[in-house]
Amino acid sequence: MSELKIAGNPLPGMPWEERPEGCKNVMWRCSANPIIPRDLLPTSNSIFNSAVVPFGEGYAGVFRCDDTNRRMALHVGFSKDAVHWDINPEKLQFQCDIPEIGEWVYGYDPRVCFIDDRYYVTWCNGYKGQPTIGVAWTTDFKTFHQVENAFLPFNRNGVLFPRKINGNFAMLSRPSDNGHTPFGDIYYSESPDLEFWGRHRHVMSPAPFEQSAWQCLKIGAGPIPIETSEGWLLFYHGVLRSCNGYVYAFGSALLDLDEPWKVKFRSGPYLLSPREPYECMGDVPNVCFPCAALHDPATGRVAVYYGCADTVTGLAFGYIPEIIEFTKRTSII
Ligand code: BMA
C-alpha cells in the first residue's frame, strides 16, 4: 500500500476536515453539513444528488434543484471553496441540434466528468417521459451542448470514466424501470464517439442479503471513479428495503483498470448510511446518495458529495489509502 499511486491533478485547497477525535469510521461527515440547504434558491424545494468539479480558480457544479412545483431540473453553480455555492436561479438550458432529443421533460441526479479538454454532464433524462441517460458537454459552464441519449429507456445512474478505456469513452449505468425500481445491477458500456454505445458488460449485482444487507435490493454507481494503482475506486450506493421503505447507503469497490467490468474487491460494510437527522428526515427519509467526489492525489484526501434525504447536500471525508484498505479487508468477493 505504501506505493499506492492516485491519478488526478493536485487539489490542495479542496474542502477538508480531519477525522474527529474518537471517530473510528473510515469516512466522517463535514461539521458544516448539510452544506447546501434546500431553499438556497427562492424557488427550490430541495437541492441534492449534485455534481461538482474543479474549474478555473475554483469549482463549478451541476445541481439537482427540484422546484416548488416538485419539478426536477438542473442548475449550474460556482464556488471558490467548494463548500459555499452560488447556484444560478435560472435552470440549465441545453443547446441541442437534434430537436427530439432537446425536448426537455425532466433531468435529475447529474454527474460531471472532465475528459481530455472538456466537461461532460450525464444525468437521468426524461425522454418522452421515460428515464434514460442524457449526455452533454461544456468547456465554460455557460453553454452546454447536448448530444444523443446514451441508452434506451429505462436507465439511471450513468457515470463516465475520467479517461478513455481501450480507446473508447466508458460509462457505468443501471438499467431500470420507470418507477421506484426494486432491482438493479451496474453495467459497463463503451463508445468511440459518445453516440454509439456497445460492448455492454455486467459489473455487479446487489449483494446477497445475508452477506451485506444494505446493498441487497439494488445498487448504482456514484461519483466518477478515481484511478489508482489498485484499480478504479468506485463509490456506489446500495439499497435495503425495510418495513419503512427504501434505505440508501454507500460503500466502495475496486474495478480492474483495463477491464473495469471486473470487480476486484467490494466492501461488505457501508461507508456511510443515514443516521443524522438531515439524512433521515426530508422528502425521502433515509437516503445518502453520492454523486461527486473531489480528491487530492498527494495527500490521498477525498471529499464525497451526497444527497441527504432527497432534500439537502452533505459532504463526507476520508483518506483514499484507508478506503482502499477497508474495501480489500472487508471485501465480499
Ligand atoms: C432514486 C432516484 C434518486 C433518489 C433516490 C431516493 O430512484 O430518484 O434521485 O435520491 O431514488 O429517493
mmCIF file of C-alpha atoms and ligand atoms in Angstrom:
data_model
loop_
_atom_site.group_PDB
_atom_site.id
_atom_site.type_symbol
_atom_site.label_atom_id
_atom_site.label_comp_id
_atom_site.label_asym_id
_atom_site.label_seq_id
_atom_site.Cartn_x
_atom_site.Cartn_y
_atom_site.Cartn_z
ATOM 1 C CA MET A 1 0.000 0.000 0.000
ATOM 2 C CA SER A 2 2.912 2.362 0.581
ATOM 3 C CA GLU A 3 3.425 2.519 -3.177
ATOM 4 C CA LEU A 4 -0.186 3.375 -3.892
ATOM 5 C CA LYS A 5 -0.488 5.791 -6.802
ATOM 6 C CA ILE A 6 -3.530 8.009 -7.209
ATOM 7 C CA ALA A 7 -4.209 9.753 -10.525
ATOM 8 C CA GLY A 8 -5.529 13.299 -10.859
ATOM 9 C CA ASN A 9 -4.450 16.915 -10.597
ATOM 10 C CA PRO A 10 -3.271 18.385 -7.286
ATOM 11 C CA LEU A 11 -6.108 19.891 -5.276
ATOM 12 C CA PRO A 12 -4.531 21.169 -2.040
ATOM 13 C CA GLY A 13 -7.359 23.688 -1.474
ATOM 14 C CA MET A 14 -10.192 21.146 -1.581
ATOM 15 C CA PRO A 15 -12.652 21.069 1.328
ATOM 16 C CA TRP A 16 -11.223 19.109 4.230
ATOM 17 C CA GLU A 17 -11.591 18.357 7.924
ATOM 18 C CA GLU A 18 -9.507 15.814 9.809
ATOM 19 C CA ARG A 19 -11.217 12.780 11.335
ATOM 20 C CA PRO A 20 -12.884 13.937 14.556
ATOM 21 C CA GLU A 21 -11.297 12.754 17.757
ATOM 22 C CA GLY A 22 -12.659 9.381 18.830
ATOM 23 C CA CYS A 23 -14.176 8.670 15.404
ATOM 24 C CA LYS A 24 -13.361 5.135 14.290
ATOM 25 C CA ASN A 25 -15.196 5.239 10.988
ATOM 26 C CA VAL A 26 -13.459 5.066 7.604
ATOM 27 C CA MET A 27 -15.377 8.167 6.455
ATOM 28 C CA TRP A 28 -16.748 11.043 8.524
ATOM 29 C CA ARG A 29 -19.192 13.881 7.932
ATOM 30 C CA CYS A 30 -18.376 17.554 7.437
ATOM 31 C CA SER A 31 -19.165 19.574 10.572
ATOM 32 C CA ALA A 32 -20.952 22.155 8.372
ATOM 33 C CA ASN A 33 -23.427 19.580 6.987
ATOM 34 C CA PRO A 34 -25.697 19.992 5.263
ATOM 35 C CA ILE A 35 -23.511 22.342 3.234
ATOM 36 C CA ILE A 36 -26.306 23.220 0.767
ATOM 37 C CA PRO A 37 -29.729 23.966 2.253
ATOM 38 C CA ARG A 38 -32.913 23.034 0.448
ATOM 39 C CA ASP A 39 -34.045 26.612 -0.114
ATOM 40 C CA LEU A 40 -30.830 28.219 -1.364
ATOM 41 C CA LEU A 41 -32.836 29.341 -4.415
ATOM 42 C CA PRO A 42 -36.051 31.316 -3.985
ATOM 43 C CA THR A 43 -37.891 28.626 -5.966
ATOM 44 C CA SER A 44 -36.130 25.470 -4.737
ATOM 45 C CA ASN A 45 -37.921 22.770 -2.781
ATOM 46 C CA SER A 46 -34.698 20.776 -2.428
ATOM 47 C CA ILE A 47 -31.066 20.668 -3.689
ATOM 48 C CA PHE A 48 -29.389 17.255 -3.578
ATOM 49 C CA ASN A 49 -27.772 14.458 -5.663
ATOM 50 C CA SER A 50 -25.485 17.006 -7.344
ATOM 51 C CA ALA A 51 -22.073 17.058 -9.051
ATOM 52 C CA VAL A 52 -19.062 19.335 -8.549
ATOM 53 C CA VAL A 53 -15.636 19.585 -10.234
ATOM 54 C CA PRO A 54 -12.555 21.814 -10.049
ATOM 55 C CA PHE A 55 -12.997 24.649 -12.572
ATOM 56 C CA GLY A 56 -10.734 27.653 -13.236
ATOM 57 C CA GLU A 57 -9.527 29.117 -9.936
ATOM 58 C CA GLY A 58 -12.355 27.438 -8.050
ATOM 59 C CA TYR A 59 -15.134 24.941 -8.627
ATOM 60 C CA ALA A 60 -18.244 24.528 -10.764
ATOM 61 C CA GLY A 61 -21.140 22.161 -10.497
ATOM 62 C CA VAL A 62 -24.420 20.946 -11.894
ATOM 63 C CA PHE A 63 -27.074 20.715 -9.222
ATOM 64 C CA ARG A 64 -30.341 18.894 -8.971
ATOM 65 C CA CYS A 65 -32.804 21.553 -7.847
ATOM 66 C CA ASP A 66 -36.395 20.421 -7.596
ATOM 67 C CA ASP A 67 -38.691 23.455 -7.591
ATOM 68 C CA THR A 68 -41.788 24.080 -5.524
ATOM 69 C CA ASN A 69 -43.899 22.530 -8.261
ATOM 70 C CA ARG A 70 -41.717 19.488 -7.453
ATOM 71 C CA ARG A 71 -40.329 19.538 -10.996
ATOM 72 C CA MET A 72 -36.828 18.090 -11.352
ATOM 73 C CA ALA A 73 -34.350 20.438 -13.073
ATOM 74 C CA LEU A 74 -30.608 21.011 -13.326
ATOM 75 C CA HIS A 75 -28.910 24.290 -12.380
ATOM 76 C CA VAL A 76 -25.311 25.489 -12.761
ATOM 77 C CA GLY A 77 -23.362 26.716 -9.737
ATOM 78 C CA PHE A 78 -19.935 28.134 -8.898
ATOM 79 C CA SER A 79 -17.863 28.257 -5.737
ATOM 80 C CA LYS A 80 -14.476 29.474 -4.526
ATOM 81 C CA ASP A 81 -14.135 26.851 -1.784
ATOM 82 C CA ALA A 82 -16.485 24.037 -2.942
ATOM 83 C CA VAL A 83 -18.475 24.435 0.283
ATOM 84 C CA HIS A 84 -20.360 27.713 -0.243
ATOM 85 C CA TRP A 85 -22.173 27.707 -3.575
ATOM 86 C CA ASP A 86 -23.738 30.331 -5.827
ATOM 87 C CA ILE A 87 -26.351 28.471 -7.802
ATOM 88 C CA ASN A 88 -27.942 30.107 -10.814
ATOM 89 C CA PRO A 89 -31.677 30.521 -10.146
ATOM 90 C CA GLU A 90 -32.378 30.008 -13.860
ATOM 91 C CA LYS A 91 -32.419 26.369 -14.869
ATOM 92 C CA LEU A 92 -29.766 24.958 -17.158
ATOM 93 C CA GLN A 93 -30.872 25.033 -20.814
ATOM 94 C CA PHE A 94 -29.018 22.654 -23.118
ATOM 95 C CA GLN A 95 -28.207 23.559 -26.732
ATOM 96 C CA CYS A 96 -29.185 20.648 -28.939
ATOM 97 C CA ASP A 97 -29.174 20.202 -32.720
ATOM 98 C CA ILE A 98 -31.474 17.182 -32.502
ATOM 99 C CA PRO A 99 -34.932 18.631 -31.778
ATOM 100 C CA GLU A 100 -36.412 15.397 -30.478
ATOM 101 C CA ILE A 101 -33.573 14.882 -28.005
ATOM 102 C CA GLY A 102 -33.518 18.522 -26.954
ATOM 103 C CA GLU A 103 -37.169 18.400 -25.874
ATOM 104 C CA TRP A 104 -36.887 18.894 -22.117
ATOM 105 C CA VAL A 105 -39.036 16.691 -19.925
ATOM 106 C CA TYR A 106 -37.067 16.391 -16.683
ATOM 107 C CA GLY A 107 -33.497 15.831 -15.533
ATOM 108 C CA TYR A 108 -32.014 14.630 -12.277
ATOM 109 C CA ASP A 109 -29.021 13.096 -10.479
ATOM 110 C CA PRO A 110 -26.263 14.709 -12.646
ATOM 111 C CA ARG A 111 -22.626 13.629 -12.763
ATOM 112 C CA VAL A 112 -19.834 15.794 -14.234
ATOM 113 C CA CYS A 113 -16.636 14.286 -15.674
ATOM 114 C CA PHE A 114 -13.598 16.032 -17.152
ATOM 115 C CA ILE A 115 -12.108 14.062 -20.084
ATOM 116 C CA ASP A 116 -9.244 15.438 -22.235
ATOM 117 C CA ASP A 117 -10.393 19.017 -22.835
ATOM 118 C CA ARG A 118 -13.986 19.371 -21.689
ATOM 119 C CA TYR A 119 -16.543 18.619 -19.033
ATOM 120 C CA TYR A 120 -19.211 16.032 -19.747
ATOM 121 C CA VAL A 121 -22.527 16.025 -17.930
ATOM 122 C CA THR A 122 -24.561 12.838 -17.680
ATOM 123 C CA TRP A 123 -27.920 12.744 -15.954
ATOM 124 C CA CYS A 124 -31.167 10.859 -15.727
ATOM 125 C CA ASN A 125 -33.003 12.417 -18.651
ATOM 126 C CA GLY A 126 -36.715 12.142 -19.308
ATOM 127 C CA TYR A 127 -37.152 11.046 -22.927
ATOM 128 C CA LYS A 128 -40.827 11.009 -23.877
ATOM 129 C CA GLY A 129 -41.411 10.803 -20.151
ATOM 130 C CA GLN A 130 -39.192 7.767 -19.537
ATOM 131 C CA PRO A 131 -35.824 7.823 -17.765
ATOM 132 C CA THR A 132 -32.625 7.291 -19.732
ATOM 133 C CA ILE A 133 -29.094 8.738 -19.681
ATOM 134 C CA GLY A 134 -28.708 12.228 -21.158
ATOM 135 C CA VAL A 135 -25.242 13.435 -22.238
ATOM 136 C CA ALA A 136 -23.904 16.956 -22.835
ATOM 137 C CA TRP A 137 -20.548 18.726 -22.801
ATOM 138 C CA THR A 138 -19.283 22.174 -21.906
ATOM 139 C CA THR A 139 -15.981 23.998 -21.706
ATOM 140 C CA ASP A 140 -17.201 27.062 -19.794
ATOM 141 C CA PHE A 141 -20.270 26.020 -17.755
ATOM 142 C CA LYS A 142 -22.224 28.603 -19.765
ATOM 143 C CA THR A 143 -23.054 26.762 -22.975
ATOM 144 C CA PHE A 144 -23.900 23.088 -22.742
ATOM 145 C CA HIS A 145 -24.101 21.020 -25.934
ATOM 146 C CA GLN A 146 -26.470 18.103 -25.623
ATOM 147 C CA VAL A 147 -25.769 15.007 -27.725
ATOM 148 C CA GLU A 148 -27.706 11.758 -28.193
ATOM 149 C CA ASN A 149 -29.038 9.914 -25.169
ATOM 150 C CA ALA A 150 -26.591 7.134 -24.372
ATOM 151 C CA PHE A 151 -29.054 4.306 -23.884
ATOM 152 C CA LEU A 152 -32.635 3.199 -24.402
ATOM 153 C CA PRO A 153 -35.002 3.792 -21.515
ATOM 154 C CA PHE A 154 -35.072 2.696 -18.802
ATOM 155 C CA ASN A 155 -31.770 3.647 -17.280
ATOM 156 C CA ARG A 156 -30.322 5.726 -14.436
ATOM 157 C CA ASN A 157 -27.003 6.484 -12.757
ATOM 158 C CA GLY A 158 -24.885 6.978 -15.907
ATOM 159 C CA VAL A 159 -21.314 7.614 -14.714
ATOM 160 C CA LEU A 160 -18.422 8.237 -17.140
ATOM 161 C CA PHE A 161 -14.823 7.168 -16.509
ATOM 162 C CA PRO A 162 -12.385 10.132 -16.496
ATOM 163 C CA ARG A 163 -10.332 8.780 -19.409
ATOM 164 C CA LYS A 164 -10.875 6.602 -22.415
ATOM 165 C CA ILE A 165 -10.515 2.866 -21.869
ATOM 166 C CA ASN A 166 -9.386 0.657 -24.758
ATOM 167 C CA GLY A 167 -9.577 3.853 -26.870
ATOM 168 C CA ASN A 168 -13.267 4.413 -26.102
ATOM 169 C CA PHE A 169 -15.388 6.513 -23.784
ATOM 170 C CA ALA A 170 -16.587 4.264 -20.982
ATOM 171 C CA MET A 171 -19.681 4.545 -18.812
ATOM 172 C CA LEU A 172 -21.328 2.691 -15.951
ATOM 173 C CA SER A 173 -25.110 2.658 -15.823
ATOM 174 C CA ARG A 174 -28.019 0.965 -14.114
ATOM 175 C CA PRO A 175 -30.825 -0.334 -16.337
ATOM 176 C CA SER A 176 -34.138 0.065 -14.509
ATOM 177 C CA ASP A 177 -37.866 0.537 -14.971
ATOM 178 C CA ASN A 178 -39.967 3.707 -14.930
ATOM 179 C CA GLY A 179 -40.853 3.572 -11.242
ATOM 180 C CA HIS A 180 -39.052 3.266 -7.949
ATOM 181 C CA THR A 181 -37.131 0.313 -9.323
ATOM 182 C CA PRO A 182 -36.976 -2.598 -6.846
ATOM 183 C CA PHE A 183 -33.963 -4.183 -8.602
ATOM 184 C CA GLY A 184 -30.783 -3.081 -10.326
ATOM 185 C CA ASP A 185 -27.298 -4.160 -11.386
ATOM 186 C CA ILE A 186 -24.409 -1.972 -12.549
ATOM 187 C CA TYR A 187 -23.355 -2.389 -16.203
ATOM 188 C CA TYR A 188 -20.414 -1.068 -18.231
ATOM 189 C CA SER A 189 -20.524 0.199 -21.863
ATOM 190 C CA GLU A 190 -18.067 1.722 -24.332
ATOM 191 C CA SER A 191 -18.441 4.241 -27.164
ATOM 192 C CA PRO A 192 -15.961 5.506 -29.778
ATOM 193 C CA ASP A 193 -17.850 8.780 -30.297
ATOM 194 C CA LEU A 194 -20.254 9.331 -27.366
ATOM 195 C CA GLU A 195 -23.102 8.480 -29.729
ATOM 196 C CA PHE A 196 -22.999 4.736 -30.369
ATOM 197 C CA TRP A 197 -22.662 2.626 -27.243
ATOM 198 C CA GLY A 198 -21.867 -1.079 -27.087
ATOM 199 C CA ARG A 199 -19.635 -3.729 -25.562
ATOM 200 C CA HIS A 200 -22.082 -3.884 -22.696
ATOM 201 C CA ARG A 201 -20.735 -5.848 -19.757
ATOM 202 C CA HIS A 202 -22.213 -6.816 -16.415
ATOM 203 C CA VAL A 203 -20.249 -5.322 -13.495
ATOM 204 C CA MET A 204 -22.083 -6.287 -10.307
ATOM 205 C CA SER A 205 -25.439 -7.245 -8.815
ATOM 206 C CA PRO A 206 -26.940 -6.450 -5.424
ATOM 207 C CA ALA A 207 -25.296 -8.486 -2.659
ATOM 208 C CA PRO A 208 -26.975 -11.469 -1.016
ATOM 209 C CA PHE A 209 -28.791 -10.002 1.992
ATOM 210 C CA GLU A 210 -27.242 -12.431 4.423
ATOM 211 C CA GLN A 211 -23.839 -11.144 3.334
ATOM 212 C CA SER A 212 -24.339 -7.370 3.048
ATOM 213 C CA ALA A 213 -27.927 -6.248 3.572
ATOM 214 C CA TRP A 214 -27.503 -2.506 2.912
ATOM 215 C CA GLN A 215 -26.882 -3.297 -0.775
ATOM 216 C CA CYS A 216 -29.235 -6.259 -1.251
ATOM 217 C CA LEU A 217 -32.073 -4.655 -3.273
ATOM 218 C CA LYS A 218 -30.286 -2.540 -5.919
ATOM 219 C CA ILE A 219 -27.014 -0.719 -6.495
ATOM 220 C CA GLY A 220 -25.834 2.173 -8.676
ATOM 221 C CA ALA A 221 -22.558 3.948 -9.428
ATOM 222 C CA GLY A 222 -21.971 7.227 -7.601
ATOM 223 C CA PRO A 223 -19.136 9.687 -8.317
ATOM 224 C CA ILE A 224 -16.735 9.484 -11.281
ATOM 225 C CA PRO A 225 -14.364 6.551 -10.499
ATOM 226 C CA ILE A 226 -10.913 7.522 -9.181
ATOM 227 C CA GLU A 227 -7.942 5.874 -10.883
ATOM 228 C CA THR A 228 -5.398 4.291 -8.531
ATOM 229 C CA SER A 229 -2.674 1.682 -8.910
ATOM 230 C CA GLU A 230 -5.018 -0.744 -7.058
ATOM 231 C CA GLY A 231 -7.789 -0.255 -9.634
ATOM 232 C CA TRP A 232 -10.650 2.188 -10.186
ATOM 233 C CA LEU A 233 -12.025 3.261 -6.818
ATOM 234 C CA LEU A 234 -15.805 3.372 -7.175
ATOM 235 C CA PHE A 235 -18.180 4.741 -4.552
ATOM 236 C CA TYR A 236 -21.627 3.292 -5.178
ATOM 237 C CA HIS A 237 -25.000 3.401 -3.475
ATOM 238 C CA GLY A 238 -26.834 0.340 -2.287
ATOM 239 C CA VAL A 239 -30.436 -0.020 -1.201
ATOM 240 C CA LEU A 240 -32.096 -2.068 1.513
ATOM 241 C CA ARG A 241 -35.894 -2.441 1.700
ATOM 242 C CA SER A 242 -37.041 -2.137 5.305
ATOM 243 C CA CYS A 243 -40.554 -2.170 6.724
ATOM 244 C CA ASN A 244 -40.345 1.636 6.453
ATOM 245 C CA GLY A 245 -39.299 1.814 2.796
ATOM 246 C CA TYR A 246 -36.009 2.066 0.946
ATOM 247 C CA VAL A 247 -32.752 2.939 2.771
ATOM 248 C CA TYR A 248 -29.865 4.301 0.635
ATOM 249 C CA ALA A 249 -26.290 3.933 1.927
ATOM 250 C CA PHE A 250 -22.961 3.861 0.115
ATOM 251 C CA GLY A 251 -19.845 1.728 0.003
ATOM 252 C CA SER A 252 -16.818 1.214 -2.215
ATOM 253 C CA ALA A 253 -15.436 -1.170 -4.829
ATOM 254 C CA LEU A 254 -12.204 -1.582 -6.784
ATOM 255 C CA LEU A 255 -12.581 -2.281 -10.509
ATOM 256 C CA ASP A 256 -9.898 -3.635 -12.822
ATOM 257 C CA LEU A 257 -8.082 -0.784 -14.592
ATOM 258 C CA ASP A 258 -8.212 -2.241 -18.123
ATOM 259 C CA GLU A 259 -11.378 -4.306 -17.809
ATOM 260 C CA PRO A 260 -13.470 -2.253 -15.370
ATOM 261 C CA TRP A 261 -16.402 -4.670 -15.532
ATOM 262 C CA LYS A 262 -14.223 -6.998 -13.438
ATOM 263 C CA VAL A 263 -14.749 -6.217 -9.746
ATOM 264 C CA LYS A 264 -11.642 -6.977 -7.704
ATOM 265 C CA PHE A 265 -12.952 -6.022 -4.253
ATOM 266 C CA ARG A 266 -16.242 -4.780 -2.850
ATOM 267 C CA SER A 267 -16.885 -3.556 0.686
ATOM 268 C CA GLY A 268 -19.180 -5.650 2.878
ATOM 269 C CA PRO A 269 -19.953 -2.887 5.396
ATOM 270 C CA TYR A 270 -21.169 0.508 4.181
ATOM 271 C CA LEU A 271 -19.018 3.621 4.387
ATOM 272 C CA LEU A 272 -21.916 5.926 5.226
ATOM 273 C CA SER A 273 -25.555 5.176 5.994
ATOM 274 C CA PRO A 274 -28.345 7.556 7.044
ATOM 275 C CA ARG A 275 -28.186 8.364 10.734
ATOM 276 C CA GLU A 276 -28.023 12.149 11.094
ATOM 277 C CA PRO A 277 -31.383 13.989 11.229
ATOM 278 C CA TYR A 278 -30.807 15.651 7.818
ATOM 279 C CA GLU A 279 -30.237 12.195 6.261
ATOM 280 C CA CYS A 280 -33.238 10.613 7.977
ATOM 281 C CA MET A 281 -35.781 13.425 7.663
ATOM 282 C CA GLY A 282 -36.793 15.113 4.450
ATOM 283 C CA ASP A 283 -38.778 14.478 1.305
ATOM 284 C CA VAL A 284 -37.482 10.895 1.075
ATOM 285 C CA PRO A 285 -36.204 9.808 4.503
ATOM 286 C CA ASN A 286 -33.089 7.678 4.952
ATOM 287 C CA VAL A 287 -31.073 8.495 1.843
ATOM 288 C CA CYS A 288 -27.308 9.054 1.457
ATOM 289 C CA PHE A 289 -26.806 9.263 -2.323
ATOM 290 C CA PRO A 290 -23.259 10.114 -3.552
ATOM 291 C CA CYS A 291 -22.866 11.802 -6.969
ATOM 292 C CA ALA A 292 -19.448 13.512 -6.873
ATOM 293 C CA ALA A 293 -16.018 13.458 -5.235
ATOM 294 C CA LEU A 294 -13.031 15.802 -5.105
ATOM 295 C CA HIS A 295 -9.633 14.338 -4.308
ATOM 296 C CA ASP A 296 -6.019 15.374 -3.865
ATOM 297 C CA PRO A 297 -3.551 12.706 -5.059
ATOM 298 C CA ALA A 298 -0.650 13.965 -2.914
ATOM 299 C CA THR A 299 -2.446 13.739 0.442
ATOM 300 C CA GLY A 300 -4.901 10.979 -0.520
ATOM 301 C CA ARG A 301 -7.807 13.089 0.729
ATOM 302 C CA VAL A 302 -11.252 12.615 -0.770
ATOM 303 C CA ALA A 303 -14.452 14.622 -0.201
ATOM 304 C CA VAL A 304 -17.668 12.914 -1.302
ATOM 305 C CA TYR A 305 -20.786 14.989 -2.099
ATOM 306 C CA TYR A 306 -24.004 13.169 -1.340
ATOM 307 C CA GLY A 307 -27.696 13.942 -1.399
ATOM 308 C CA CYS A 308 -29.344 13.688 2.018
ATOM 309 C CA ALA A 309 -32.980 12.533 2.284
ATOM 310 C CA ASP A 310 -33.613 13.880 -1.259
ATOM 311 C CA THR A 311 -33.618 17.343 0.331
ATOM 312 C CA VAL A 312 -30.157 18.827 1.039
ATOM 313 C CA THR A 313 -26.498 18.169 0.140
ATOM 314 C CA GLY A 314 -23.842 16.823 2.504
ATOM 315 C CA LEU A 315 -20.109 16.260 2.395
ATOM 316 C CA ALA A 316 -18.094 13.356 3.837
ATOM 317 C CA PHE A 317 -14.314 12.978 4.105
ATOM 318 C CA GLY A 318 -11.858 10.122 4.024
ATOM 319 C CA TYR A 319 -8.354 9.060 3.017
ATOM 320 C CA ILE A 320 -8.182 7.085 -0.233
ATOM 321 C CA PRO A 321 -5.471 4.669 1.038
ATOM 322 C CA GLU A 322 -7.645 3.867 4.090
ATOM 323 C CA ILE A 323 -10.753 3.415 1.919
ATOM 324 C CA ILE A 324 -8.831 1.061 -0.374
ATOM 325 C CA GLU A 325 -7.515 -0.917 2.589
ATOM 326 C CA PHE A 326 -11.080 -1.110 4.009
ATOM 327 C CA THR A 327 -12.506 -2.218 0.636
ATOM 328 C CA LYS A 328 -9.983 -5.048 0.395
ATOM 329 C CA ARG A 329 -10.147 -6.091 4.049
ATOM 330 C CA THR A 330 -13.949 -6.292 4.168
ATOM 331 C CA SER A 331 -14.484 -7.494 0.603
ATOM 332 C CA ILE A 332 -17.386 -9.843 -0.054
ATOM 333 C CA ILE A 333 -15.750 -11.066 -3.255
HETATM 334 C C1 BMA B 1 -33.737 7.154 -6.863
HETATM 335 C C2 BMA B 1 -33.552 8.500 -7.527
HETATM 336 C C3 BMA B 1 -32.689 9.358 -6.640
HETATM 337 C C4 BMA B 1 -33.220 9.402 -5.233
HETATM 338 C C5 BMA B 1 -33.498 8.026 -4.711
HETATM 339 C C6 BMA B 1 -34.138 8.043 -3.349
HETATM 340 O O1 BMA B 1 -34.557 6.333 -7.642
HETATM 341 O O2 BMA B 1 -34.806 9.133 -7.704
HETATM 342 O O3 BMA B 1 -32.695 10.646 -7.152
HETATM 343 O O4 BMA B 1 -32.283 10.014 -4.385
HETATM 344 O O5 BMA B 1 -34.325 7.337 -5.607
HETATM 345 O O6 BMA B 1 -35.396 8.651 -3.401
#
